[in-house]
Coordinates of C-alpha atoms in Angstrom, one line a residue:
Chain A
X1 CA 58.4 -22.3 181.8
X2 CA 60.7 -19.7 180.4
X3 CA 59.4 -16.1 180.3
X4 CA 60.1 -12.8 178.7
X5 CA 61.0 -10.2 181.3
X6 CA 60.9 -6.5 181.1
X7 CA 62.3 -3.7 183.3
X8 CA 61.2 -1.4 184.7
X9 CA 57.6 -2.2 185.3
X10 CA 56.8 1.5 185.5
X11 CA 58.8 4.5 184.3
X12 CA 57.9 8.1 184.9
X13 CA 59.9 10.7 182.9
X14 CA 59.6 14.3 181.9
X15 CA 58.9 15.4 178.4
X16 CA 62.1 15.6 176.3
X17 CA 64.0 13.1 178.4
X18 CA 65.5 9.9 177.0
X19 CA 64.2 6.6 178.2
X20 CA 65.5 3.1 177.7
X21 CA 63.1 0.2 178.2
X22 CA 64.7 -3.2 178.7
X23 CA 63.6 -6.7 177.8
X24 CA 65.2 -10.1 178.2
X25 CA 63.6 -12.4 175.6
X26 CA 63.6 -16.2 176.0
X27 CA 67.1 -17.4 175.4
X28 CA 66.7 -19.5 172.3
X29 CA 64.4 -17.1 170.5
X30 CA 65.5 -15.4 167.4
X31 CA 62.9 -12.8 166.5
X32 CA 62.1 -9.9 168.7
X33 CA 59.3 -7.3 168.8
X34 CA 58.1 -4.2 170.5
X35 CA 54.5 -3.3 170.7
X36 CA 52.7 -0.5 172.6
X37 CA 49.2 0.1 173.9
X38 CA 48.1 3.6 174.6
X39 CA 45.4 3.6 177.3
X40 CA 42.0 2.6 175.8
X41 CA 43.5 1.8 172.4
X42 CA 44.7 -1.2 170.5
X43 CA 48.0 -3.0 171.0
X44 CA 50.1 -1.6 168.1
X45 CA 53.2 -3.1 166.4
X46 CA 56.2 -0.9 166.6
X47 CA 59.2 -2.9 165.3
X48 CA 60.6 -6.3 164.6
X49 CA 64.2 -7.3 164.9
X50 CA 66.1 -10.3 163.6
X51 CA 69.7 -11.1 163.1
X52 CA 70.8 -7.8 164.7
X53 CA 68.8 -5.6 162.5
X54 CA 65.4 -4.2 162.1
X55 CA 63.3 -6.3 159.8
X56 CA 60.2 -4.1 159.9
X57 CA 59.0 -1.0 161.6
X58 CA 55.7 0.8 161.7
X59 CA 54.9 4.5 161.0
X60 CA 55.0 5.1 164.7
X61 CA 58.6 4.0 164.9
X62 CA 60.2 7.3 163.8
X63 CA 63.7 8.7 164.3
X64 CA 63.0 9.2 168.0
X65 CA 62.9 5.4 168.5
X66 CA 65.7 2.9 168.3
X67 CA 66.3 -0.7 169.2
X68 CA 69.4 -2.6 170.2
X69 CA 70.4 -6.0 171.3
X70 CA 73.7 -5.0 173.0
X71 CA 74.9 -8.2 174.6
X72 CA 73.0 -11.2 173.2
X73 CA 70.5 -11.3 176.0
X74 CA 68.9 -7.9 176.4
X75 CA 66.7 -6.2 173.8
X76 CA 66.2 -2.5 174.4
X77 CA 63.9 0.2 173.1
X78 CA 65.1 3.7 173.4
X79 CA 63.1 6.9 173.0
X80 CA 65.4 9.8 172.5
X81 CA 63.2 12.7 173.4
X82 CA 59.9 11.6 174.9
X83 CA 56.6 13.3 174.1
X84 CA 53.4 13.3 176.1
X85 CA 51.8 11.0 173.5
X86 CA 54.5 8.4 174.1
X87 CA 52.8 7.5 177.4
X88 CA 51.7 3.9 177.0
X89 CA 52.3 0.3 178.0
X90 CA 55.2 -1.1 176.0
X91 CA 55.4 -4.8 175.4
X92 CA 58.3 -6.9 174.3
X93 CA 57.8 -10.2 172.6
X94 CA 59.9 -13.0 171.1
X95 CA 59.5 -16.0 168.8
X96 CA 61.4 -19.2 168.2
X97 CA 60.5 -20.8 164.9
X98 CA 58.9 -23.0 163.9
X99 CA 56.4 -22.7 166.7
X100 CA 55.4 -19.2 165.6
X101 CA 54.0 -18.3 169.0
X102 CA 54.9 -14.9 170.3
X103 CA 55.7 -14.8 174.0
X104 CA 55.0 -11.5 175.6
X105 CA 56.6 -9.8 178.5
X106 CA 54.6 -8.2 181.3
X107 CA 55.1 -4.7 179.9
X108 CA 56.6 -1.4 181.0
X109 CA 54.2 1.4 181.7
X110 CA 55.7 4.6 180.5
X111 CA 54.3 7.9 181.8
X112 CA 55.6 11.1 180.3
X113 CA 54.7 14.2 182.3
Chain B
X1 CA 46.9 -3.3 155.3
X2 CA 45.6 -5.7 157.8
X3 CA 43.0 -4.8 160.4
X4 CA 41.1 -6.6 163.1
X5 CA 37.8 -5.8 164.6
X6 CA 36.4 -7.2 167.8
X7 CA 32.7 -6.6 168.1
X8 CA 32.2 -6.2 171.8
X9 CA 34.2 -3.9 174.1
X10 CA 32.8 -5.3 177.4
X11 CA 30.9 -8.5 178.0
X12 CA 29.4 -9.3 181.3
X13 CA 28.2 -12.9 182.1
X14 CA 27.3 -15.1 185.0
X15 CA 29.2 -18.2 185.7
X16 CA 28.2 -21.2 183.6
X17 CA 27.0 -19.0 180.8
X18 CA 28.2 -19.6 177.3
X19 CA 30.6 -17.2 175.7
X20 CA 31.2 -16.1 172.1
X21 CA 33.5 -13.2 171.3
X22 CA 33.5 -12.0 167.7
X23 CA 36.6 -11.3 165.7
X24 CA 36.7 -10.2 162.0
X25 CA 39.8 -9.4 160.1
X26 CA 40.5 -7.8 156.7
X27 CA 43.3 -9.2 154.7
X28 CA 43.1 -10.9 151.3
X29 CA 45.9 -13.5 151.7
X30 CA 46.8 -16.3 153.9
X31 CA 46.6 -15.5 157.6
X32 CA 47.6 -16.9 160.9
X33 CA 45.1 -16.2 163.6
X34 CA 45.5 -15.9 167.4
X35 CA 43.6 -15.2 170.5
X36 CA 45.5 -13.9 173.5
X37 CA 44.2 -13.3 177.0
X38 CA 45.4 -10.9 179.6
X39 CA 44.4 -11.6 183.2
X40 CA 44.4 -8.6 185.6
X41 CA 48.0 -7.6 186.3
X42 CA 49.5 -10.3 184.0
X43 CA 51.1 -10.4 180.6
X44 CA 49.5 -11.4 177.3
X45 CA 49.2 -15.2 177.1
X46 CA 48.3 -17.3 174.0
X47 CA 45.0 -19.0 174.3
X48 CA 44.9 -20.6 170.9
X49 CA 46.1 -20.2 167.3
X50 CA 45.1 -21.2 163.8
X51 CA 47.7 -21.7 161.0
X52 CA 46.1 -24.2 158.7
X53 CA 44.1 -27.5 158.7
X54 CA 41.0 -28.0 160.9
X55 CA 39.2 -24.6 161.2
X56 CA 38.0 -25.5 164.6
X57 CA 40.9 -25.1 167.0
X58 CA 41.0 -25.9 170.7
X59 CA 43.1 -24.0 173.1
X60 CA 43.8 -23.9 176.8
X61 CA 41.3 -23.7 179.6
X62 CA 38.4 -25.0 177.5
X63 CA 38.4 -22.3 174.9
X64 CA 38.0 -23.0 171.2
X65 CA 37.7 -20.8 168.1
X66 CA 36.4 -21.4 164.6
X67 CA 38.0 -19.9 161.5
X68 CA 35.4 -19.2 158.8
X69 CA 37.4 -18.0 155.8
X70 CA 34.3 -16.8 153.8
X71 CA 33.4 -14.5 156.7
X72 CA 36.9 -13.5 157.6
X73 CA 36.0 -14.4 161.1
X74 CA 37.7 -16.2 164.0
X75 CA 35.3 -16.2 166.9
X76 CA 36.2 -17.4 170.3
X77 CA 33.9 -19.6 172.3
X78 CA 33.6 -21.4 175.6
X79 CA 30.5 -23.4 176.6
X80 CA 30.6 -22.5 180.3
X81 CA 32.6 -19.6 181.7
X82 CA 34.1 -19.4 185.2
X83 CA 34.8 -16.4 187.4
X84 CA 38.5 -17.0 186.7
X85 CA 37.9 -16.3 183.0
X86 CA 37.5 -12.6 183.9
X87 CA 40.2 -11.0 181.7
X88 CA 40.7 -9.0 178.5
X89 CA 40.7 -11.0 175.3
X90 CA 42.6 -10.0 172.2
X91 CA 42.2 -11.3 168.7
X92 CA 45.3 -10.9 166.5
X93 CA 46.3 -11.6 162.9
X94 CA 49.6 -12.3 161.2
X95 CA 49.6 -12.2 157.4
X96 CA 51.8 -11.5 154.4
X97 CA 55.5 -11.5 154.5
X98 CA 56.0 -9.9 157.9
X99 CA 57.1 -12.8 160.0
X100 CA 55.5 -12.8 163.4
X101 CA 54.1 -9.2 163.2
X102 CA 50.8 -9.2 164.9
X103 CA 47.9 -6.8 164.2
X104 CA 45.5 -6.7 167.2
X105 CA 41.9 -6.0 167.7
X106 CA 40.9 -3.5 170.3
X107 CA 40.2 -6.2 172.9
X108 CA 37.1 -7.4 174.7
X109 CA 36.9 -7.1 178.5
X110 CA 35.1 -10.2 179.9
X111 CA 33.6 -9.9 183.4
X112 CA 32.2 -13.1 184.9
X113 CA 30.1 -12.8 188.0
X114 CA 30.1 -15.7 190.4

């Protein structure tokens, strides 16, 4: 069964550094999402992406965040200047209509020190 | 805005016990409802979903859920749990015009003792 993959599985970075989290969605999927889960809290929606542009973003997704689909297979989340409160598990997901089931990647644990 | 509430943070059961995990949502319009499961060290997997039709939906691994519109609820059930059901369970809702965007509950950790 096809899977969403994410790299790295764990990223440790210093406050103020830029990080890029990578995702490879399932190949025929069209809609892509990033979510995050701070330890002990809910999984929260960050952003949705379709047709090479952001279709919706949450209040969390401020100017420090950006997403890109640079080559038709990867889907990246960039945080320009990380803060301690960005430490979380970041999940990528994708959908192929009309099934409307989101397939999630295994997540990247980001630790900001 | 949508919100989802799961009643129990941690449920501990013995094998063969029956399970019911509560989920309530707040949203006035049409919703799609989901239960996801996350086994230790693994990614979120879809257990079952409700879009329309029969409010009692069956999913994988013997799980089912019932949508009760008047109660804004979508409780997850399993008649007899197994040790392998130990995992975290998330209820999620998609509603409105945001295609695919999920709002999650806080999750319920289920521990099943053999």
